[in-house]
């Protein structure tokens, strides 16, 4: 059975303070999904999630990489994570500056003994690998910062399973904007990005809520205990709603099901392809 599947997201509440409408986000995701799908077929799940997230980071519409929001002191500090479901290995970068693709820093850290780096040391590490100095600040984000605009959310992510049944999950974020300098988001924690042999999850939404709920691992443990992916997501989001937590997530399981969900009042934009075909839409309340 071909279980190949890929799902990508462009954040929850990504439209806050932004000039663009749902259609712009959907158009971008519809372009990026097939490009990453081709990579999945050719080079497997790791390469596909990395390519999807790189393309999302390059698109200034999304709050990750180029077009990241700025922290209160006017600096863009970005975070990203990658997890290999087969090896059960997580790597991540927190508050890295001046790189084009934070996800590539997280990927490089996957080969290191110490697999999560933060702050100036993370930036130095990235540049020591030969990654070019890159200014991720767009005029739009600068104007947003000058208006002291904070969002609640904004992140990108991808989860895939390849023909060999290998699951990888990846997430990248510019944070919420106008946050305290040095704030740590959920993305480079196992609450925001998680994969094991049976499921991969990438979250978006209010980072503090995602961490409080251990959202990605909560879904993964449910699936590991035998719950169907859709039921695991539903149960998790019902619990999130009871606590008024605000987030969305995307996931792929070992059977090649790609699913997404959002807690009440949250809109997650996503696109997916699996054996049931290609789907894309806003999930949650628009
Ligand atoms: N989920 C992204 C953030 O809170 O920074």
PDB file of C-alpha atoms and ligand atoms in Angstrom:
ATOM      1  CA  UNK A   1       0.000   0.000   0.000  1.00  0.00           C
ATOM      2  CA  UNK A   2       1.272   3.473  -0.856  1.00  0.00           C
ATOM      3  CA  UNK A   3       0.966   5.475   2.358  1.00  0.00           C
ATOM      4  CA  UNK A   4       2.664   8.579   1.020  1.00  0.00           C
ATOM      5  CA  UNK A   5       1.161  11.778   2.444  1.00  0.00           C
ATOM      6  CA  UNK A   6       2.108  15.413   2.937  1.00  0.00           C
ATOM      7  CA  UNK A   7       0.373  18.223   4.815  1.00  0.00           C
ATOM      8  CA  UNK A   8       1.563  21.824   5.197  1.00  0.00           C
ATOM      9  CA  UNK A   9       0.272  24.814   7.146  1.00  0.00           C
ATOM     10  CA  UNK A  10       0.674  28.550   6.918  1.00  0.00           C
ATOM     11  CA  UNK A  11      -0.213  29.421  10.475  1.00  0.00           C
ATOM     12  CA  UNK A  12      -3.237  30.056  12.625  1.00  0.00           C
ATOM     13  CA  UNK A  13      -4.609  33.541  12.771  1.00  0.00           C
ATOM     14  CA  UNK A  14      -2.016  34.425  10.180  1.00  0.00           C
ATOM     15  CA  UNK A  15      -4.120  37.221   8.815  1.00  0.00           C
ATOM     16  CA  UNK A  16      -3.878  39.366  11.914  1.00  0.00           C
ATOM     17  CA  UNK A  17      -2.565  42.795  11.089  1.00  0.00           C
ATOM     18  CA  UNK A  18      -1.936  41.757   7.529  1.00  0.00           C
ATOM     19  CA  UNK A  19      -2.917  43.199   4.190  1.00  0.00           C
ATOM     20  CA  UNK A  20      -3.651  39.855   2.558  1.00  0.00           C
ATOM     21  CA  UNK A  21      -6.785  37.758   2.492  1.00  0.00           C
ATOM     22  CA  UNK A  22      -7.456  34.062   2.776  1.00  0.00           C
ATOM     23  CA  UNK A  23      -7.172  33.610  -0.961  1.00  0.00           C
ATOM     24  CA  UNK A  24      -3.577  34.846  -0.990  1.00  0.00           C
ATOM     25  CA  UNK A  25      -2.614  32.315   1.656  1.00  0.00           C
ATOM     26  CA  UNK A  26      -4.461  29.527  -0.093  1.00  0.00           C
ATOM     27  CA  UNK A  27      -2.823  30.410  -3.411  1.00  0.00           C
ATOM     28  CA  UNK A  28       0.647  30.214  -1.869  1.00  0.00           C
ATOM     29  CA  UNK A  29      -0.040  26.891  -0.164  1.00  0.00           C
ATOM     30  CA  UNK A  30      -1.470  25.455  -3.382  1.00  0.00           C
ATOM     31  CA  UNK A  31       1.793  26.313  -5.131  1.00  0.00           C
ATOM     32  CA  UNK A  32       4.092  25.012  -2.398  1.00  0.00           C
ATOM     33  CA  UNK A  33       2.293  21.704  -1.809  1.00  0.00           C
ATOM     34  CA  UNK A  34       2.910  20.185  -5.274  1.00  0.00           C
ATOM     35  CA  UNK A  35       6.528  21.376  -5.270  1.00  0.00           C
ATOM     36  CA  UNK A  36       7.168  19.594  -1.973  1.00  0.00           C
ATOM     37  CA  UNK A  37       5.135  16.586  -3.127  1.00  0.00           C
ATOM     38  CA  UNK A  38       7.537  16.067  -6.031  1.00  0.00           C
ATOM     39  CA  UNK A  39      10.421  16.089  -3.557  1.00  0.00           C
ATOM     40  CA  UNK A  40       8.589  13.551  -1.369  1.00  0.00           C
ATOM     41  CA  UNK A  41       8.287  11.117  -4.272  1.00  0.00           C
ATOM     42  CA  UNK A  42      11.904  11.615  -5.289  1.00  0.00           C
ATOM     43  CA  UNK A  43      13.847  12.087  -2.054  1.00  0.00           C
ATOM     44  CA  UNK A  44      11.602  11.067   0.834  1.00  0.00           C
ATOM     45  CA  UNK A  45       9.864  12.655   3.813  1.00  0.00           C
ATOM     46  CA  UNK A  46      12.822  14.509   5.332  1.00  0.00           C
ATOM     47  CA  UNK A  47      13.653  16.293   2.086  1.00  0.00           C
ATOM     48  CA  UNK A  48       9.969  17.060   1.461  1.00  0.00           C
ATOM     49  CA  UNK A  49       9.231  18.712   4.815  1.00  0.00           C
ATOM     50  CA  UNK A  50      12.464  20.703   4.572  1.00  0.00           C
ATOM     51  CA  UNK A  51      11.607  21.885   1.067  1.00  0.00           C
ATOM     52  CA  UNK A  52       8.040  22.783   2.049  1.00  0.00           C
ATOM     53  CA  UNK A  53       9.202  24.810   5.037  1.00  0.00           C
ATOM     54  CA  UNK A  54      11.979  26.516   3.043  1.00  0.00           C
ATOM     55  CA  UNK A  55       9.412  27.639   0.451  1.00  0.00           C
ATOM     56  CA  UNK A  56       7.084  28.866   3.205  1.00  0.00           C
ATOM     57  CA  UNK A  57       9.982  30.721   4.847  1.00  0.00           C
ATOM     58  CA  UNK A  58      10.790  32.369   1.509  1.00  0.00           C
ATOM     59  CA  UNK A  59       7.225  33.632   1.045  1.00  0.00           C
ATOM     60  CA  UNK A  60       6.855  36.974   2.889  1.00  0.00           C
ATOM     61  CA  UNK A  61       3.158  36.343   3.333  1.00  0.00           C
ATOM     62  CA  UNK A  62       3.972  33.921   6.135  1.00  0.00           C
ATOM     63  CA  UNK A  63       5.447  34.693   9.533  1.00  0.00           C
ATOM     64  CA  UNK A  64       8.609  32.595   9.257  1.00  0.00           C
ATOM     65  CA  UNK A  65      12.013  33.222   7.692  1.00  0.00           C
ATOM     66  CA  UNK A  66      11.708  36.183   5.261  1.00  0.00           C
ATOM     67  CA  UNK A  67       8.766  38.199   6.585  1.00  0.00           C
ATOM     68  CA  UNK A  68       9.099  37.177  10.216  1.00  0.00           C
ATOM     69  CA  UNK A  69       7.558  39.449  12.806  1.00  0.00           C
ATOM     70  CA  UNK A  70       9.827  41.584  14.972  1.00  0.00           C
ATOM     71  CA  UNK A  71      10.247  41.334  18.710  1.00  0.00           C
ATOM     72  CA  UNK A  72       9.697  44.384  20.921  1.00  0.00           C
ATOM     73  CA  UNK A  73      13.247  45.646  20.391  1.00  0.00           C
ATOM     74  CA  UNK A  74      12.838  45.611  16.591  1.00  0.00           C
ATOM     75  CA  UNK A  75      14.844  42.435  15.969  1.00  0.00           C
ATOM     76  CA  UNK A  76      13.473  39.402  14.101  1.00  0.00           C
ATOM     77  CA  UNK A  77      14.359  36.283  16.090  1.00  0.00           C
ATOM     78  CA  UNK A  78      13.229  33.045  14.529  1.00  0.00           C
ATOM     79  CA  UNK A  79      12.750  29.496  15.743  1.00  0.00           C
ATOM     80  CA  UNK A  80      12.420  26.182  13.928  1.00  0.00           C
ATOM     81  CA  UNK A  81      12.455  22.460  14.611  1.00  0.00           C
ATOM     82  CA  UNK A  82      12.668  19.160  12.791  1.00  0.00           C
ATOM     83  CA  UNK A  83      11.870  15.699  14.099  1.00  0.00           C
ATOM     84  CA  UNK A  84      12.709  12.304  12.625  1.00  0.00           C
ATOM     85  CA  UNK A  85       9.957   9.881  13.610  1.00  0.00           C
ATOM     86  CA  UNK A  86      11.961   6.739  12.894  1.00  0.00           C
ATOM     87  CA  UNK A  87      15.008   7.679  14.955  1.00  0.00           C
ATOM     88  CA  UNK A  88      12.911   9.664  17.445  1.00  0.00           C
ATOM     89  CA  UNK A  89      15.393  12.527  17.113  1.00  0.00           C
ATOM     90  CA  UNK A  90      14.414  16.150  17.651  1.00  0.00           C
ATOM     91  CA  UNK A  91      16.556  19.155  16.743  1.00  0.00           C
ATOM     92  CA  UNK A  92      15.772  22.840  16.928  1.00  0.00           C
ATOM     93  CA  UNK A  93      16.936  26.400  16.858  1.00  0.00           C
ATOM     94  CA  UNK A  94      15.527  29.147  19.076  1.00  0.00           C
ATOM     95  CA  UNK A  95      15.703  32.898  18.444  1.00  0.00           C
ATOM     96  CA  UNK A  96      18.231  32.670  15.625  1.00  0.00           C
ATOM     97  CA  UNK A  97      18.870  35.923  13.733  1.00  0.00           C
ATOM     98  CA  UNK A  98      19.832  36.906  10.189  1.00  0.00           C
ATOM     99  CA  UNK A  99      19.471  33.602   8.382  1.00  0.00           C
ATOM    100  CA  UNK A 100      17.251  32.940   5.400  1.00  0.00           C
ATOM    101  CA  UNK A 101      16.135  29.444   6.396  1.00  0.00           C
ATOM    102  CA  UNK A 102      15.921  28.752  10.130  1.00  0.00           C
ATOM    103  CA  UNK A 103      14.694  25.247   9.264  1.00  0.00           C
ATOM    104  CA  UNK A 104      18.098  24.489   7.714  1.00  0.00           C
ATOM    105  CA  UNK A 105      19.771  25.432  10.983  1.00  0.00           C
ATOM    106  CA  UNK A 106      17.466  23.018  12.827  1.00  0.00           C
ATOM    107  CA  UNK A 107      18.240  20.342  10.230  1.00  0.00           C
ATOM    108  CA  UNK A 108      22.000  20.828  10.585  1.00  0.00           C
ATOM    109  CA  UNK A 109      21.673  20.546  14.361  1.00  0.00           C
ATOM    110  CA  UNK A 110      20.104  17.107  13.855  1.00  0.00           C
ATOM    111  CA  UNK A 111      23.594  15.829  13.131  1.00  0.00           C
ATOM    112  CA  UNK A 112      25.144  17.330  16.253  1.00  0.00           C
ATOM    113  CA  UNK A 113      25.548  15.971  19.767  1.00  0.00           C
ATOM    114  CA  UNK A 114      23.746  19.029  21.203  1.00  0.00           C
ATOM    115  CA  UNK A 115      20.685  19.349  19.041  1.00  0.00           C
ATOM    116  CA  UNK A 116      18.981  22.551  20.263  1.00  0.00           C
ATOM    117  CA  UNK A 117      20.783  25.891  20.152  1.00  0.00           C
ATOM    118  CA  UNK A 118      19.502  29.350  21.073  1.00  0.00           C
ATOM    119  CA  UNK A 119      20.243  33.021  20.604  1.00  0.00           C
ATOM    120  CA  UNK A 120      23.546  34.472  19.494  1.00  0.00           C
ATOM    121  CA  UNK A 121      25.268  31.090  19.644  1.00  0.00           C
ATOM    122  CA  UNK A 122      22.682  29.694  17.261  1.00  0.00           C
ATOM    123  CA  UNK A 123      23.282  32.587  14.873  1.00  0.00           C
ATOM    124  CA  UNK A 124      27.042  32.084  15.083  1.00  0.00           C
ATOM    125  CA  UNK A 125      26.594  28.353  14.485  1.00  0.00           C
ATOM    126  CA  UNK A 126      24.476  29.015  11.370  1.00  0.00           C
ATOM    127  CA  UNK A 127      26.992  31.445   9.919  1.00  0.00           C
ATOM    128  CA  UNK A 128      29.857  29.057  10.761  1.00  0.00           C
ATOM    129  CA  UNK A 129      28.174  26.502   8.488  1.00  0.00           C
ATOM    130  CA  UNK A 130      28.459  28.967   5.624  1.00  0.00           C
ATOM    131  CA  UNK A 131      24.857  30.175   5.744  1.00  0.00           C
ATOM    132  CA  UNK A 132      24.810  33.705   4.343  1.00  0.00           C
ATOM    133  CA  UNK A 133      23.974  36.710   6.488  1.00  0.00           C
ATOM    134  CA  UNK A 134      20.354  37.494   5.550  1.00  0.00           C
ATOM    135  CA  UNK A 135      17.985  40.253   6.660  1.00  0.00           C
ATOM    136  CA  UNK A 136      14.510  38.691   7.085  1.00  0.00           C
ATOM    137  CA  UNK A 137      12.755  42.011   7.789  1.00  0.00           C
ATOM    138  CA  UNK A 138      10.261  43.168   5.162  1.00  0.00           C
ATOM    139  CA  UNK A 139       8.920  46.756   4.928  1.00  0.00           C
ATOM    140  CA  UNK A 140       5.514  45.398   5.875  1.00  0.00           C
ATOM    141  CA  UNK A 141       6.828  43.841   9.093  1.00  0.00           C
ATOM    142  CA  UNK A 142       8.740  47.014   9.932  1.00  0.00           C
ATOM    143  CA  UNK A 143       5.558  49.076   9.525  1.00  0.00           C
ATOM    144  CA  UNK A 144       3.685  46.550  11.643  1.00  0.00           C
ATOM    145  CA  UNK A 145       6.353  46.870  14.315  1.00  0.00           C
ATOM    146  CA  UNK A 146       6.176  50.652  14.233  1.00  0.00           C
ATOM    147  CA  UNK A 147       2.470  50.379  14.909  1.00  0.00           C
ATOM    148  CA  UNK A 148       3.398  48.127  17.853  1.00  0.00           C
ATOM    149  CA  UNK A 149       1.284  45.374  16.363  1.00  0.00           C
ATOM    150  CA  UNK A 150       1.383  42.026  18.069  1.00  0.00           C
ATOM    151  CA  UNK A 151      -0.391  38.965  16.771  1.00  0.00           C
ATOM    152  CA  UNK A 152      -1.236  35.889  18.707  1.00  0.00           C
ATOM    153  CA  UNK A 153       0.115  33.479  16.213  1.00  0.00           C
ATOM    154  CA  UNK A 154       1.820  32.827  12.886  1.00  0.00           C
ATOM    155  CA  UNK A 155       3.963  29.850  12.028  1.00  0.00           C
ATOM    156  CA  UNK A 156       4.517  27.439   9.156  1.00  0.00           C
ATOM    157  CA  UNK A 157       4.971  23.701   9.174  1.00  0.00           C
ATOM    158  CA  UNK A 158       4.994  20.449   7.238  1.00  0.00           C
ATOM    159  CA  UNK A 159       4.532  16.771   8.071  1.00  0.00           C
ATOM    160  CA  UNK A 160       5.086  13.877   5.652  1.00  0.00           C
ATOM    161  CA  UNK A 161       5.300  10.112   5.369  1.00  0.00           C
ATOM    162  CA  UNK A 162       7.218   8.600   2.461  1.00  0.00           C
ATOM    163  CA  UNK A 163       7.041   5.286   0.602  1.00  0.00           C
ATOM    164  CA  UNK A 164       9.346   3.711   3.175  1.00  0.00           C
ATOM    165  CA  UNK A 165       6.929   4.726   5.947  1.00  0.00           C
ATOM    166  CA  UNK A 166       9.297   7.328   7.417  1.00  0.00           C
ATOM    167  CA  UNK A 167       7.535  10.235   9.137  1.00  0.00           C
ATOM    168  CA  UNK A 168       9.136  13.668   9.588  1.00  0.00           C
ATOM    169  CA  UNK A 169       7.686  16.855  11.087  1.00  0.00           C
ATOM    170  CA  UNK A 170       9.011  20.417  10.711  1.00  0.00           C
ATOM    171  CA  UNK A 171       7.925  23.838  12.020  1.00  0.00           C
ATOM    172  CA  UNK A 172       9.292  27.377  11.631  1.00  0.00           C
ATOM    173  CA  UNK A 173       8.122  30.661  13.176  1.00  0.00           C
ATOM    174  CA  UNK A 174       8.846  34.345  13.514  1.00  0.00           C
ATOM    175  CA  UNK A 175       7.018  34.344  16.858  1.00  0.00           C
ATOM    176  CA  UNK A 176       4.026  36.494  17.699  1.00  0.00           C
ATOM    177  CA  UNK A 177       5.463  39.947  17.066  1.00  0.00           C
ATOM    178  CA  UNK A 178       6.211  42.653  19.611  1.00  0.00           C
ATOM    179  CA  UNK A 179       6.957  40.013  22.226  1.00  0.00           C
ATOM    180  CA  UNK A 180       9.519  40.428  24.979  1.00  0.00           C
ATOM    181  CA  UNK A 181      12.964  40.064  23.416  1.00  0.00           C
ATOM    182  CA  UNK A 182      14.112  36.484  23.841  1.00  0.00           C
ATOM    183  CA  UNK A 183      10.637  34.981  24.267  1.00  0.00           C
ATOM    184  CA  UNK A 184      10.716  31.277  23.397  1.00  0.00           C
ATOM    185  CA  UNK A 185       7.867  29.969  21.253  1.00  0.00           C
ATOM    186  CA  UNK A 186       6.491  26.440  21.194  1.00  0.00           C
ATOM    187  CA  UNK A 187       7.851  25.626  17.744  1.00  0.00           C
ATOM    188  CA  UNK A 188      11.273  24.378  18.817  1.00  0.00           C
ATOM    189  CA  UNK A 189       9.834  22.258  21.625  1.00  0.00           C
ATOM    190  CA  UNK A 190       8.187  18.844  21.458  1.00  0.00           C
ATOM    191  CA  UNK A 191       4.881  20.549  22.273  1.00  0.00           C
ATOM    192  CA  UNK A 192       4.978  22.278  18.891  1.00  0.00           C
ATOM    193  CA  UNK A 193       6.791  19.746  16.715  1.00  0.00           C
ATOM    194  CA  UNK A 194       6.791  16.002  17.296  1.00  0.00           C
ATOM    195  CA  UNK A 195       7.152  12.767  15.339  1.00  0.00           C
ATOM    196  CA  UNK A 196       7.485   9.090  16.172  1.00  0.00           C
ATOM    197  CA  UNK A 197       7.172   5.926  14.094  1.00  0.00           C
ATOM    198  CA  UNK A 198       3.366   6.247  13.936  1.00  0.00           C
ATOM    199  CA  UNK A 199       2.559   9.951  13.663  1.00  0.00           C
ATOM    200  CA  UNK A 200       4.013  13.405  13.062  1.00  0.00           C
ATOM    201  CA  UNK A 201       2.527  16.709  14.258  1.00  0.00           C
ATOM    202  CA  UNK A 202       3.261  20.414  13.690  1.00  0.00           C
ATOM    203  CA  UNK A 203       1.393  23.058  15.686  1.00  0.00           C
ATOM    204  CA  UNK A 204       0.530  26.707  15.165  1.00  0.00           C
ATOM    205  CA  UNK A 205      -1.201  29.182  17.400  1.00  0.00           C
ATOM    206  CA  UNK A 206      -0.513  30.725  20.785  1.00  0.00           C
ATOM    207  CA  UNK A 207       2.857  29.274  21.754  1.00  0.00           C
ATOM    208  CA  UNK A 208       2.215  29.452  25.479  1.00  0.00           C
ATOM    209  CA  UNK A 209      -1.072  27.539  25.027  1.00  0.00           C
ATOM    210  CA  UNK A 210       0.607  24.877  22.895  1.00  0.00           C
ATOM    211  CA  UNK A 211       3.301  24.366  25.525  1.00  0.00           C
ATOM    212  CA  UNK A 212       0.774  24.312  28.398  1.00  0.00           C
ATOM    213  CA  UNK A 213      -1.090  21.556  26.569  1.00  0.00           C
ATOM    214  CA  UNK A 214       1.938  19.637  25.268  1.00  0.00           C
ATOM    215  CA  UNK A 215      -0.214  19.597  22.138  1.00  0.00           C
ATOM    216  CA  UNK A 216       1.889  17.682  19.594  1.00  0.00           C
ATOM    217  CA  UNK A 217       2.984  14.999  22.050  1.00  0.00           C
ATOM    218  CA  UNK A 218      -0.554  14.709  23.419  1.00  0.00           C
ATOM    219  CA  UNK A 219      -1.831  13.755  19.961  1.00  0.00           C
ATOM    220  CA  UNK A 220       1.139  11.430  19.373  1.00  0.00           C
ATOM    221  CA  UNK A 221       0.681   9.521  22.636  1.00  0.00           C
ATOM    222  CA  UNK A 222      -3.003   9.024  21.839  1.00  0.00           C
ATOM    223  CA  UNK A 223      -2.156   7.574  18.443  1.00  0.00           C
ATOM    224  CA  UNK A 224       0.584   5.390  19.966  1.00  0.00           C
ATOM    225  CA  UNK A 225      -2.017   4.070  22.422  1.00  0.00           C
ATOM    226  CA  UNK A 226      -4.211   2.991  19.521  1.00  0.00           C
ATOM    227  CA  UNK A 227      -6.529   5.907  18.888  1.00  0.00           C
ATOM    228  CA  UNK A 228      -7.314   6.823  15.273  1.00  0.00           C
ATOM    229  CA  UNK A 229      -5.614  10.075  14.219  1.00  0.00           C
ATOM    230  CA  UNK A 230      -8.839  11.953  13.639  1.00  0.00           C
ATOM    231  CA  UNK A 231     -10.219  10.938  17.040  1.00  0.00           C
ATOM    232  CA  UNK A 232      -6.914  11.811  18.723  1.00  0.00           C
ATOM    233  CA  UNK A 233      -7.005  15.313  17.244  1.00  0.00           C
ATOM    234  CA  UNK A 234     -10.666  15.786  18.085  1.00  0.00           C
ATOM    235  CA  UNK A 235     -10.217  14.681  21.720  1.00  0.00           C
ATOM    236  CA  UNK A 236      -7.180  16.934  22.122  1.00  0.00           C
ATOM    237  CA  UNK A 237      -8.998  19.962  20.743  1.00  0.00           C
ATOM    238  CA  UNK A 238     -12.065  19.354  22.925  1.00  0.00           C
ATOM    239  CA  UNK A 239      -9.702  19.441  25.909  1.00  0.00           C
ATOM    240  CA  UNK A 240      -8.065  22.581  24.529  1.00  0.00           C
ATOM    241  CA  UNK A 241     -11.472  24.257  24.181  1.00  0.00           C
ATOM    242  CA  UNK A 242     -12.340  23.427  27.782  1.00  0.00           C
ATOM    243  CA  UNK A 243      -9.256  25.367  28.827  1.00  0.00           C
ATOM    244  CA  UNK A 244      -9.776  28.075  26.194  1.00  0.00           C
ATOM    245  CA  UNK A 245      -6.434  27.285  24.620  1.00  0.00           C
ATOM    246  CA  UNK A 246      -5.928  28.636  21.120  1.00  0.00           C
ATOM    247  CA  UNK A 247      -4.026  26.630  18.563  1.00  0.00           C
ATOM    248  CA  UNK A 248      -4.222  24.519  15.430  1.00  0.00           C
ATOM    249  CA  UNK A 249      -2.258  21.549  14.210  1.00  0.00           C
ATOM    250  CA  UNK A 250      -1.544  19.349  11.231  1.00  0.00           C
ATOM    251  CA  UNK A 251      -0.632  15.664  11.389  1.00  0.00           C
ATOM    252  CA  UNK A 252       0.126  12.571   9.327  1.00  0.00           C
ATOM    253  CA  UNK A 253      -0.104   9.012  10.646  1.00  0.00           C
ATOM    254  CA  UNK A 254       1.531   5.721   9.707  1.00  0.00           C
ATOM    255  CA  UNK A 255      -1.411   4.739   7.497  1.00  0.00           C
ATOM    256  CA  UNK A 256      -0.869   7.851   5.394  1.00  0.00           C
ATOM    257  CA  UNK A 257      -3.815   9.854   6.707  1.00  0.00           C
ATOM    258  CA  UNK A 258      -3.242  13.625   6.665  1.00  0.00           C
ATOM    259  CA  UNK A 259      -5.436  15.628   9.047  1.00  0.00           C
ATOM    260  CA  UNK A 260      -5.720  19.135  10.512  1.00  0.00           C
ATOM    261  CA  UNK A 261      -7.705  20.720  13.314  1.00  0.00           C
ATOM    262  CA  UNK A 262      -8.115  23.929  15.290  1.00  0.00           C
ATOM    263  CA  UNK A 263      -9.455  24.873  18.684  1.00  0.00           C
ATOM    264  CA  UNK A 264     -12.501  27.148  18.901  1.00  0.00           C
ATOM    265  CA  UNK A 265     -12.087  30.571  17.328  1.00  0.00           C
ATOM    266  CA  UNK A 266      -8.804  29.692  15.627  1.00  0.00           C
ATOM    267  CA  UNK A 267      -8.311  29.552  11.875  1.00  0.00           C
ATOM    268  CA  UNK A 268      -5.575  27.334  10.537  1.00  0.00           C
ATOM    269  CA  UNK A 269      -4.793  27.436   6.848  1.00  0.00           C
ATOM    270  CA  UNK A 270      -3.466  24.194   5.434  1.00  0.00           C
ATOM    271  CA  UNK A 271      -3.148  22.056   2.333  1.00  0.00           C
ATOM    272  CA  UNK A 272      -2.689  18.305   2.091  1.00  0.00           C
ATOM    273  CA  UNK A 273      -2.239  15.479  -0.313  1.00  0.00           C
ATOM    274  CA  UNK A 274      -2.673  11.827   0.569  1.00  0.00           C
ATOM    275  CA  UNK A 275      -4.179   8.779  -1.084  1.00  0.00           C
ATOM    276  CA  UNK A 276      -7.634  10.335  -0.837  1.00  0.00           C
ATOM    277  CA  UNK A 277      -6.505  13.232  -3.051  1.00  0.00           C
ATOM    278  CA  UNK A 278      -5.556  16.871  -2.586  1.00  0.00           C
ATOM    279  CA  UNK A 279      -7.413  19.163  -0.211  1.00  0.00           C
ATOM    280  CA  UNK A 280      -6.893  22.702   0.958  1.00  0.00           C
ATOM    281  CA  UNK A 281      -8.906  25.013   3.090  1.00  0.00           C
ATOM    282  CA  UNK A 282      -9.099  27.153   6.134  1.00  0.00           C
ATOM    283  CA  UNK A 283      -9.857  25.059   9.154  1.00  0.00           C
ATOM    284  CA  UNK A 284     -11.838  26.674  11.913  1.00  0.00           C
ATOM    285  CA  UNK A 285     -13.604  29.983  11.955  1.00  0.00           C
ATOM    286  CA  UNK A 286     -12.530  32.401   9.309  1.00  0.00           C
TER     287      UNK A 286
HETATM  288  N1  LIG B   1       3.281  29.311  17.646  1.00  0.00           N
HETATM  289  C1  LIG B   1       4.130  30.373  17.414  1.00  0.00           C
HETATM  290  C2  LIG B   1       4.459  31.205  18.573  1.00  0.00           C
HETATM  291  O1  LIG B   1       3.730  31.282  19.533  1.00  0.00           O
HETATM  292  O2  LIG B   1       5.467  31.821  18.549  1.00  0.00           O
END
